[in-house]
PDB file of C-alpha atoms and ligand atoms in Angstrom:
ATOM      1  CA  MET A   1      51.529 280.363 138.620  1.00 97.00           C
ATOM      2  CA  ILE A   2      48.049 279.972 138.138  1.00 97.00           C
ATOM      3  CA  TYR A   3      46.057 278.447 134.437  1.00 98.00           C
ATOM      4  CA  LEU A   4      43.739 280.916 132.460  1.00 98.00           C
ATOM      5  CA  VAL A   5      41.575 278.987 130.364  1.00 97.00           C
ATOM      6  CA  GLU A   6      39.076 281.661 128.536  1.00 96.00           C
ATOM      7  CA  SER A   7      37.923 284.866 129.270  1.00 97.00           C
ATOM      8  CA  PHE A   8      35.330 286.914 128.492  1.00 96.00           C
ATOM      9  CA  TYR A   9      33.010 289.665 129.185  1.00 97.00           C
ATOM     10  CA  SER A  10      29.282 288.586 128.992  1.00 95.00           C
ATOM     11  CA  PHE A  11      26.847 288.802 131.623  1.00 93.00           C
ATOM     12  CA  GLN A  12      26.094 286.428 135.109  1.00 94.00           C
ATOM     13  CA  GLY A  13      24.129 283.683 133.546  1.00 91.00           C
ATOM     14  CA  GLU A  14      23.044 281.766 137.075  1.00 92.00           C
ATOM     15  CA  GLY A  15      23.001 283.123 140.775  1.00 92.00           C
ATOM     16  CA  LYS A  16      22.414 285.717 142.981  1.00 95.00           C
ATOM     17  CA  TYR A  17      23.440 288.491 140.212  1.00 97.00           C
ATOM     18  CA  ALA A  18      22.066 286.923 137.958  1.00 95.00           C
ATOM     19  CA  GLY A  19      21.604 289.784 134.909  1.00 94.00           C
ATOM     20  CA  THR A  20      25.014 291.690 135.681  1.00 97.00           C
ATOM     21  CA  PRO A  21      27.213 292.052 133.227  1.00 97.00           C
ATOM     22  CA  SER A  22      30.328 290.522 134.237  1.00 98.00           C
ATOM     23  CA  ILE A  23      34.141 289.632 133.134  1.00 98.00           C
ATOM     24  CA  PHE A  24      34.919 286.472 133.472  1.00 97.00           C
ATOM     25  CA  ILE A  25      38.255 284.979 134.309  1.00 98.00           C
ATOM     26  CA  ARG A  26      38.317 281.319 133.842  1.00 97.00           C
ATOM     27  CA  LEU A  27      40.224 278.599 135.071  1.00 98.00           C
ATOM     28  CA  GLY A  28      41.930 275.463 134.509  1.00 98.00           C
ATOM     29  CA  GLY A  29      41.476 271.931 136.531  1.00 97.00           C
ATOM     30  CA  CYS A  30      39.710 271.782 139.159  1.00 97.00           C
ATOM     31  CA  ASN A  31      39.737 269.053 142.154  1.00 97.00           C
ATOM     32  CA  LEU A  32      37.069 267.255 141.477  1.00 97.00           C
ATOM     33  CA  LYS A  33      35.337 265.731 138.050  1.00 95.00           C
ATOM     34  CA  CYS A  34      31.236 265.377 137.941  1.00 96.00           C
ATOM     35  CA  GLU A  35      30.963 262.772 135.397  1.00 93.00           C
ATOM     36  CA  GLY A  36      27.385 262.620 136.735  1.00 93.00           C
ATOM     37  CA  PHE A  37      26.296 265.839 135.192  1.00 92.00           C
ATOM     38  CA  GLN A  38      27.395 263.870 131.725  1.00 86.00           C
ATOM     39  CA  SER A  39      27.808 267.113 129.682  1.00 88.00           C
ATOM     40  CA  THR A  40      30.168 265.792 126.348  1.00 89.00           C
ATOM     41  CA  ALA A  41      32.251 266.840 124.348  1.00 91.00           C
ATOM     42  CA  ILE A  42      35.174 265.240 121.914  1.00 93.00           C
ATOM     43  CA  SER A  43      38.126 264.951 122.754  1.00 94.00           C
ATOM     44  CA  PRO A  44      40.659 267.427 120.539  1.00 93.00           C
ATOM     45  CA  ILE A  45      43.369 265.340 120.822  1.00 92.00           C
ATOM     46  CA  ASP A  46      42.458 261.478 120.050  1.00 92.00           C
ATOM     47  CA  GLY A  47      38.803 262.664 119.036  1.00 93.00           C
ATOM     48  CA  LYS A  48      37.409 260.334 121.584  1.00 92.00           C
ATOM     49  CA  LYS A  49      34.228 261.184 123.473  1.00 93.00           C
ATOM     50  CA  LEU A  50      34.800 262.384 127.150  1.00 93.00           C
ATOM     51  CA  LYS A  51      31.943 262.361 130.047  1.00 91.00           C
ATOM     52  CA  GLY A  52      31.781 265.427 132.808  1.00 92.00           C
ATOM     53  CA  CYS A  53      30.486 269.091 133.666  1.00 91.00           C
ATOM     54  CA  ASP A  54      29.794 271.539 131.454  1.00 87.00           C
ATOM     55  CA  SER A  55      33.443 273.168 131.716  1.00 92.00           C
ATOM     56  CA  ILE A  56      34.582 270.774 130.728  1.00 94.00           C
ATOM     57  CA  ARG A  57      37.662 272.035 129.290  1.00 93.00           C
ATOM     58  CA  ALA A  58      38.529 273.325 132.143  1.00 96.00           C
ATOM     59  CA  VAL A  59      38.551 270.725 133.916  1.00 96.00           C
ATOM     60  CA  ASN A  60      40.008 267.727 131.903  1.00 95.00           C
ATOM     61  CA  ARG A  61      43.387 268.253 131.974  1.00 94.00           C
ATOM     62  CA  LYS A  62      45.132 265.645 129.719  1.00 94.00           C
ATOM     63  CA  HIS A  63      42.924 266.489 126.790  1.00 95.00           C
ATOM     64  CA  PHE A  64      42.421 270.227 127.503  1.00 95.00           C
ATOM     65  CA  SER A  65      45.305 272.009 129.315  1.00 94.00           C
ATOM     66  CA  PHE A  66      47.204 272.619 125.605  1.00 94.00           C
ATOM     67  CA  LEU A  67      44.704 275.333 124.742  1.00 93.00           C
ATOM     68  CA  TRP A  68      45.301 276.550 129.096  1.00 97.00           C
ATOM     69  CA  GLU A  69      47.273 279.958 129.175  1.00 98.00           C
ATOM     70  CA  LYS A  70      50.324 280.128 131.746  1.00 97.00           C
ATOM     71  CA  ILE A  71      49.840 283.263 133.793  1.00 98.00           C
ATOM     72  CA  THR A  72      52.982 284.071 135.625  1.00 97.00           C
ATOM     73  CA  SER A  73      52.399 288.378 136.282  1.00 97.00           C
ATOM     74  CA  PRO A  74      49.371 289.859 137.919  1.00 98.00           C
ATOM     75  CA  SER A  75      49.843 292.645 135.441  1.00 98.00           C
ATOM     76  CA  ALA A  76      49.397 290.221 132.766  1.00 97.00           C
ATOM     77  CA  LEU A  77      45.733 289.676 134.095  1.00 98.00           C
ATOM     78  CA  ILE A  78      44.719 292.304 135.090  1.00 98.00           C
ATOM     79  CA  ALA A  79      46.085 294.019 131.343  1.00 98.00           C
ATOM     80  CA  LYS A  80      43.764 291.111 130.277  1.00 98.00           C
ATOM     81  CA  ILE A  81      40.587 292.540 132.085  1.00 98.00           C
ATOM     82  CA  GLU A  82      41.311 295.553 131.842  1.00 98.00           C
ATOM     83  CA  ASN A  83      41.151 295.365 127.684  1.00 98.00           C
ATOM     84  CA  LEU A  84      37.779 293.932 128.035  1.00 98.00           C
ATOM     85  CA  ILE A  85      35.910 296.320 130.147  1.00 98.00           C
ATOM     86  CA  PRO A  86      34.129 298.638 128.287  1.00 96.00           C
ATOM     87  CA  LYS A  87      34.039 302.488 127.903  1.00 95.00           C
ATOM     88  CA  ASN A  88      32.323 303.907 130.622  1.00 93.00           C
ATOM     89  CA  CYS A  89      30.930 300.228 132.509  1.00 95.00           C
ATOM     90  CA  LYS A  90      32.432 299.013 135.131  1.00 97.00           C
ATOM     91  CA  PRO A  91      31.106 294.800 135.461  1.00 98.00           C
ATOM     92  CA  ASP A  92      31.408 292.888 137.711  1.00 98.00           C
ATOM     93  CA  ILE A  93      34.273 290.591 137.655  1.00 98.00           C
ATOM     94  CA  VAL A  94      33.297 286.556 138.393  1.00 98.00           C
ATOM     95  CA  VAL A  95      35.932 284.326 138.482  1.00 98.00           C
ATOM     96  CA  THR A  96      35.064 280.480 137.627  1.00 98.00           C
ATOM     97  CA  GLY A  97      36.986 277.418 136.670  1.00 96.00           C
ATOM     98  CA  GLY A  98      37.555 274.649 137.002  1.00 96.00           C
ATOM     99  CA  GLU A  99      38.081 275.254 140.607  1.00 98.00           C
ATOM    100  CA  PRO A 100      39.439 278.523 141.249  1.00 98.00           C
ATOM    101  CA  LEU A 101      40.703 278.371 144.531  1.00 98.00           C
ATOM    102  CA  LEU A 102      42.870 275.553 143.534  1.00 98.00           C
ATOM    103  CA  TYR A 103      45.002 279.045 143.248  1.00 98.00           C
ATOM    104  CA  TYR A 104      43.938 281.192 145.821  1.00 98.00           C
ATOM    105  CA  LYS A 105      47.404 281.393 147.371  1.00 98.00           C
ATOM    106  CA  GLU A 106      49.298 282.532 144.284  1.00 98.00           C
ATOM    107  CA  ARG A 107      50.423 285.464 143.262  1.00 98.00           C
ATOM    108  CA  GLU A 108      48.777 286.436 140.280  1.00 98.00           C
ATOM    109  CA  LEU A 109      45.299 285.773 141.159  1.00 98.00           C
ATOM    110  CA  ILE A 110      45.778 287.532 145.056  1.00 98.00           C
ATOM    111  CA  GLU A 111      47.505 291.204 143.521  1.00 98.00           C
ATOM    112  CA  THR A 112      44.858 290.626 140.162  1.00 98.00           C
ATOM    113  CA  LEU A 113      41.865 290.641 142.876  1.00 98.00           C
ATOM    114  CA  LYS A 114      43.314 293.092 145.000  1.00 98.00           C
ATOM    115  CA  TYR A 115      43.647 296.014 142.373  1.00 98.00           C
ATOM    116  CA  PHE A 116      40.194 295.296 141.018  1.00 98.00           C
ATOM    117  CA  LEU A 117      38.657 295.562 144.960  1.00 98.00           C
ATOM    118  CA  THR A 118      40.134 298.688 144.490  1.00 98.00           C
ATOM    119  CA  LYS A 119      38.696 299.899 141.707  1.00 97.00           C
ATOM    120  CA  LYS A 120      35.510 298.704 143.541  1.00 97.00           C
ATOM    121  CA  HIS A 121      34.203 296.047 140.917  1.00 98.00           C
ATOM    122  CA  LYS A 122      32.279 293.479 142.953  1.00 98.00           C
ATOM    123  CA  ILE A 123      34.333 290.576 142.888  1.00 98.00           C
ATOM    124  CA  THR A 124      32.234 286.847 143.393  1.00 98.00           C
ATOM    125  CA  ILE A 125      34.665 283.519 143.150  1.00 98.00           C
ATOM    126  CA  GLU A 126      31.917 280.483 142.078  1.00 98.00           C
ATOM    127  CA  THR A 127      33.676 277.416 143.572  1.00 98.00           C
ATOM    128  CA  ASN A 128      33.081 273.961 144.863  1.00 98.00           C
ATOM    129  CA  ALA A 129      33.394 275.106 148.467  1.00 98.00           C
ATOM    130  CA  THR A 130      35.581 271.691 148.898  1.00 98.00           C
ATOM    131  CA  ILE A 131      38.516 273.720 149.277  1.00 98.00           C
ATOM    132  CA  PHE A 132      40.172 275.441 153.007  1.00 98.00           C
ATOM    133  CA  VAL A 133      40.224 278.870 152.541  1.00 98.00           C
ATOM    134  CA  ASN A 134      42.996 281.040 155.106  1.00 98.00           C
ATOM    135  CA  PHE A 135      40.765 283.643 155.567  1.00 98.00           C
ATOM    136  CA  LYS A 136      43.001 285.020 158.447  1.00 98.00           C
ATOM    137  CA  LYS A 137      46.141 284.580 156.432  1.00 98.00           C
ATOM    138  CA  TYR A 138      44.546 285.793 152.807  1.00 98.00           C
ATOM    139  CA  PRO A 139      41.690 288.120 153.917  1.00 98.00           C
ATOM    140  CA  LEU A 140      40.987 290.291 151.367  1.00 98.00           C
ATOM    141  CA  TYR A 141      38.800 287.497 150.335  1.00 98.00           C
ATOM    142  CA  LYS A 142      36.851 288.480 153.455  1.00 98.00           C
ATOM    143  CA  ASP A 143      35.929 291.090 150.343  1.00 98.00           C
ATOM    144  CA  ILE A 144      35.029 289.222 147.640  1.00 98.00           C
ATOM    145  CA  VAL A 145      31.724 287.286 146.966  1.00 98.00           C
ATOM    146  CA  PHE A 146      31.419 283.385 147.358  1.00 98.00           C
ATOM    147  CA  ALA A 147      28.728 281.865 144.861  1.00 98.00           C
ATOM    148  CA  MET A 148      29.488 278.287 146.675  1.00 98.00           C
ATOM    149  CA  SER A 149      27.958 275.296 144.215  1.00 98.00           C
ATOM    150  CA  VAL A 150      27.887 272.023 146.732  1.00 98.00           C
ATOM    151  CA  LYS A 151      27.565 269.473 144.162  1.00 98.00           C
ATOM    152  CA  LEU A 152      25.305 266.578 145.735  1.00 98.00           C
ATOM    153  CA  SER A 153      24.534 263.259 144.461  1.00 98.00           C
ATOM    154  CA  ASN A 154      23.832 263.156 141.382  1.00 97.00           C
ATOM    155  CA  SER A 155      27.379 265.076 140.216  1.00 97.00           C
ATOM    156  CA  GLY A 156      28.278 261.359 140.942  1.00 97.00           C
ATOM    157  CA  GLU A 157      31.075 262.111 143.236  1.00 98.00           C
ATOM    158  CA  SER A 158      31.237 260.578 147.154  1.00 98.00           C
ATOM    159  CA  TYR A 159      29.748 262.494 149.657  1.00 98.00           C
ATOM    160  CA  GLU A 160      33.705 262.369 151.501  1.00 98.00           C
ATOM    161  CA  LYS A 161      35.060 264.083 148.219  1.00 98.00           C
ATOM    162  CA  ARG A 162      32.502 266.635 147.311  1.00 98.00           C
ATOM    163  CA  VAL A 163      31.079 268.328 150.856  1.00 98.00           C
ATOM    164  CA  ASN A 164      33.698 269.821 153.213  1.00 98.00           C
ATOM    165  CA  LYS A 165      31.905 271.036 155.781  1.00 98.00           C
ATOM    166  CA  LYS A 166      34.520 272.903 157.457  1.00 98.00           C
ATOM    167  CA  ALA A 167      35.424 275.116 154.119  1.00 98.00           C
ATOM    168  CA  ILE A 168      31.911 276.009 153.724  1.00 98.00           C
ATOM    169  CA  ASP A 169      31.579 277.374 157.258  1.00 98.00           C
ATOM    170  CA  SER A 170      35.337 278.805 157.055  1.00 98.00           C
ATOM    171  CA  ILE A 171      33.416 280.925 153.867  1.00 98.00           C
ATOM    172  CA  ILE A 172      29.895 281.790 155.434  1.00 97.00           C
ATOM    173  CA  LYS A 173      31.604 282.477 159.087  1.00 97.00           C
ATOM    174  CA  ASN A 174      34.265 285.220 156.733  1.00 98.00           C
ATOM    175  CA  THR A 175      32.378 286.512 153.463  1.00 97.00           C
ATOM    176  CA  LYS A 176      30.424 289.060 154.018  1.00 92.00           C
ATOM    177  CA  ASP A 177      28.398 287.697 150.728  1.00 97.00           C
ATOM    178  CA  SER A 178      27.074 284.246 149.736  1.00 98.00           C
ATOM    179  CA  PHE A 179      24.842 281.734 149.090  1.00 98.00           C
ATOM    180  CA  PHE A 180      24.809 278.320 147.887  1.00 98.00           C
ATOM    181  CA  LYS A 181      23.625 276.549 144.632  1.00 97.00           C
ATOM    182  CA  PHE A 182      22.400 273.825 143.716  1.00 98.00           C
ATOM    183  CA  VAL A 183      22.161 272.024 140.523  1.00 97.00           C
ATOM    184  CA  LEU A 184      18.753 269.351 140.437  1.00 97.00           C
ATOM    185  CA  ASP A 185      17.319 266.926 138.021  1.00 96.00           C
ATOM    186  CA  LYS A 186      14.133 265.411 137.644  1.00 96.00           C
ATOM    187  CA  GLU A 187      15.215 262.467 139.465  1.00 97.00           C
ATOM    188  CA  LEU A 188      17.357 263.396 142.471  1.00 98.00           C
ATOM    189  CA  ILE A 189      13.278 266.495 143.623  1.00 98.00           C
ATOM    190  CA  SER A 190      11.654 262.586 143.292  1.00 98.00           C
ATOM    191  CA  SER A 191      13.347 259.942 145.323  1.00 98.00           C
ATOM    192  CA  LYS A 192      13.626 263.064 147.529  1.00 97.00           C
ATOM    193  CA  LYS A 193      17.120 262.916 147.643  1.00 98.00           C
ATOM    194  CA  ALA A 194      17.304 266.556 146.074  1.00 98.00           C
ATOM    195  CA  GLU A 195      15.985 267.238 150.141  1.00 98.00           C
ATOM    196  CA  ARG A 196      17.801 264.752 152.529  1.00 98.00           C
ATOM    197  CA  GLU A 197      21.424 266.025 150.868  1.00 98.00           C
ATOM    198  CA  ILE A 198      21.017 269.787 150.607  1.00 98.00           C
ATOM    199  CA  GLU A 199      19.104 269.929 154.545  1.00 98.00           C
ATOM    200  CA  ASP A 200      22.296 268.000 155.181  1.00 98.00           C
ATOM    201  CA  ILE A 201      24.189 270.928 153.470  1.00 98.00           C
ATOM    202  CA  ILE A 202      22.793 274.172 155.228  1.00 98.00           C
ATOM    203  CA  ILE A 203      21.249 273.114 158.356  1.00 96.00           C
ATOM    204  CA  SER A 204      23.645 274.931 160.373  1.00 94.00           C
ATOM    205  CA  TYR A 205      23.432 277.986 159.674  1.00 96.00           C
ATOM    206  CA  ASN A 206      20.363 280.426 160.260  1.00 92.00           C
ATOM    207  CA  ASN A 207      18.336 281.760 156.889  1.00 92.00           C
ATOM    208  CA  PRO A 208      21.060 280.735 154.878  1.00 96.00           C
ATOM    209  CA  THR A 209      20.229 282.414 150.923  1.00 97.00           C
ATOM    210  CA  VAL A 210      20.226 278.835 148.556  1.00 98.00           C
ATOM    211  CA  PHE A 211      19.908 278.914 144.900  1.00 98.00           C
ATOM    212  CA  CYS A 212      18.419 276.190 143.055  1.00 98.00           C
ATOM    213  CA  MET A 213      18.815 275.163 139.242  1.00 96.00           C
ATOM    214  CA  PRO A 214      17.954 272.750 136.828  1.00 96.00           C
ATOM    215  CA  MET A 215      21.376 270.415 135.873  1.00 94.00           C
ATOM    216  CA  GLY A 216      21.423 270.442 131.683  1.00 89.00           C
ATOM    217  CA  SER A 217      24.722 271.879 129.346  1.00 82.00           C
ATOM    218  CA  ASN A 218      22.040 273.100 126.705  1.00 87.00           C
ATOM    219  CA  ALA A 219      18.357 274.345 126.481  1.00 87.00           C
ATOM    220  CA  LYS A 220      16.586 271.418 126.074  1.00 90.00           C
ATOM    221  CA  GLU A 221      18.057 269.309 129.078  1.00 90.00           C
ATOM    222  CA  VAL A 222      17.627 272.674 131.246  1.00 92.00           C
ATOM    223  CA  GLU A 223      14.242 272.673 130.213  1.00 92.00           C
ATOM    224  CA  LYS A 224      13.316 269.452 130.816  1.00 94.00           C
ATOM    225  CA  ASN A 225      14.348 269.687 134.546  1.00 95.00           C
ATOM    226  CA  ALA A 226      13.130 273.075 135.371  1.00 96.00           C
ATOM    227  CA  PRO A 227       9.149 272.724 136.186  1.00 96.00           C
ATOM    228  CA  ALA A 228       9.857 270.305 138.596  1.00 98.00           C
ATOM    229  CA  VAL A 229      13.076 272.656 139.710  1.00 98.00           C
ATOM    230  CA  ALA A 230      10.800 275.365 139.523  1.00 97.00           C
ATOM    231  CA  GLU A 231       7.704 273.703 142.372  1.00 98.00           C
ATOM    232  CA  PHE A 232      10.781 272.097 144.692  1.00 98.00           C
ATOM    233  CA  CYS A 233      11.792 275.622 145.357  1.00 98.00           C
ATOM    234  CA  ILE A 234       8.245 276.807 145.825  1.00 98.00           C
ATOM    235  CA  LYS A 235       7.677 273.883 148.259  1.00 98.00           C
ATOM    236  CA  LYS A 236      11.492 274.614 149.929  1.00 97.00           C
ATOM    237  CA  CYS A 237      10.633 278.563 149.878  1.00 97.00           C
ATOM    238  CA  TYR A 238      14.453 278.230 148.027  1.00 98.00           C
ATOM    239  CA  PHE A 239      15.515 281.012 145.257  1.00 98.00           C
ATOM    240  CA  TYR A 240      14.491 278.986 141.582  1.00 97.00           C
ATOM    241  CA  MET A 241      17.554 280.059 139.277  1.00 94.00           C
ATOM    242  CA  ASP A 242      17.275 279.606 135.665  1.00 90.00           C
ATOM    243  CA  ARG A 243      20.456 279.427 133.578  1.00 86.00           C
ATOM    244  CA  LEU A 244      20.037 282.235 131.527  1.00 84.00           C
ATOM    245  CA  HIS A 245      22.939 281.445 128.926  1.00 83.00           C
ATOM    246  CA  ILE A 246      21.686 278.431 128.410  1.00 82.00           C
ATOM    247  CA  ARG A 247      18.779 279.469 127.591  1.00 78.00           C
ATOM    248  CA  LEU A 248      19.761 282.540 125.175  1.00 81.00           C
ATOM    249  CA  TRP A 249      22.855 281.094 123.862  1.00 82.00           C
ATOM    250  CA  ASN A 250      22.273 277.352 124.370  1.00 79.00           C
ATOM    251  CA  ASN A 251      26.152 275.922 124.771  1.00 74.00           C
ATOM    252  CA  GLU A 252      28.397 277.592 122.737  1.00 73.00           C
ATOM    253  CA  GLU A 253      31.127 278.799 125.146  1.00 74.00           C
ATOM    254  CA  LYS A 254      32.454 281.965 126.067  1.00 73.00           C
ATOM    255  CA  ARG A 255      29.161 283.137 127.032  1.00 72.00           C
TER     256      ARG A 255
HETATM  257  S1  LIG B   1      33.386 271.108 140.224  1.00 91.88           S
HETATM  258 FE1  LIG B   1      32.399 271.871 139.066  1.00 91.88          FE
HETATM  259  S2  LIG B   1      34.365 272.778 136.918  1.00 91.88           S
HETATM  260 FE2  LIG B   1      34.501 271.009 139.254  1.00 91.88          FE
HETATM  261  S3  LIG B   1      34.459 269.194 137.492  1.00 91.88           S
HETATM  262 FE3  LIG B   1      32.456 269.829 139.070  1.00 91.88          FE
HETATM  263  S4  LIG B   1      30.925 271.223 137.963  1.00 91.88           S
HETATM  264 FE4  LIG B   1      32.759 271.071 137.095  1.00 91.88          FE
END
């Protein structure tokens, strides 16, 4: 069984495949909270102000899970995706969250991924890369792109919770396509923590693909952090990555 928060057609706003027409499947639940990202939302249950990341409705089970749909068969998820695919278009499929790898052993997810891989859709899983995937037992994940958004100290999570080098290593060694994407803010860059923390995570890899994007859940916050992130990327020879969906549509849902 998996929990589906929302599904929609848009384009990828971040990372290596930014700009690509994509169907997004957002799954509910996460093993982190990332309150350091300081996004806020009003609880639909008690009206209280909640802190978290910009996907808070997919993370905060207590206040939002009544909006999550229980998916108990692969055919239900496949039908939802197929209904979203425009005519004459082969969009990417992006599985995001929350943390979608919480469900990596679930039949509903596995059969859906197999179905769309067979139909030659490119599939990306957007993960915080803290969950170890058993690629031997579940080889289909070798054919999936892993966008690893490993969290840094600005997420507010402890190092032990946010960095699992064994999980990262397994993704890099087993998949044909994976990349890092880090969320940076001005303060993390000026304190030199961004540099140190990223190097600690990528040090074992030969020329890994590293994207850095500005922190912010709305256009104003992204704007504030973007110039420092761009300068940092130039200095470190990393890829600068904007957040196109936020620039275009601010913090609208299903974008
Ligand atoms: S890992 Fe991602 S989805 Fe989970 S709390 Fe952190 S930013 Fe949100």
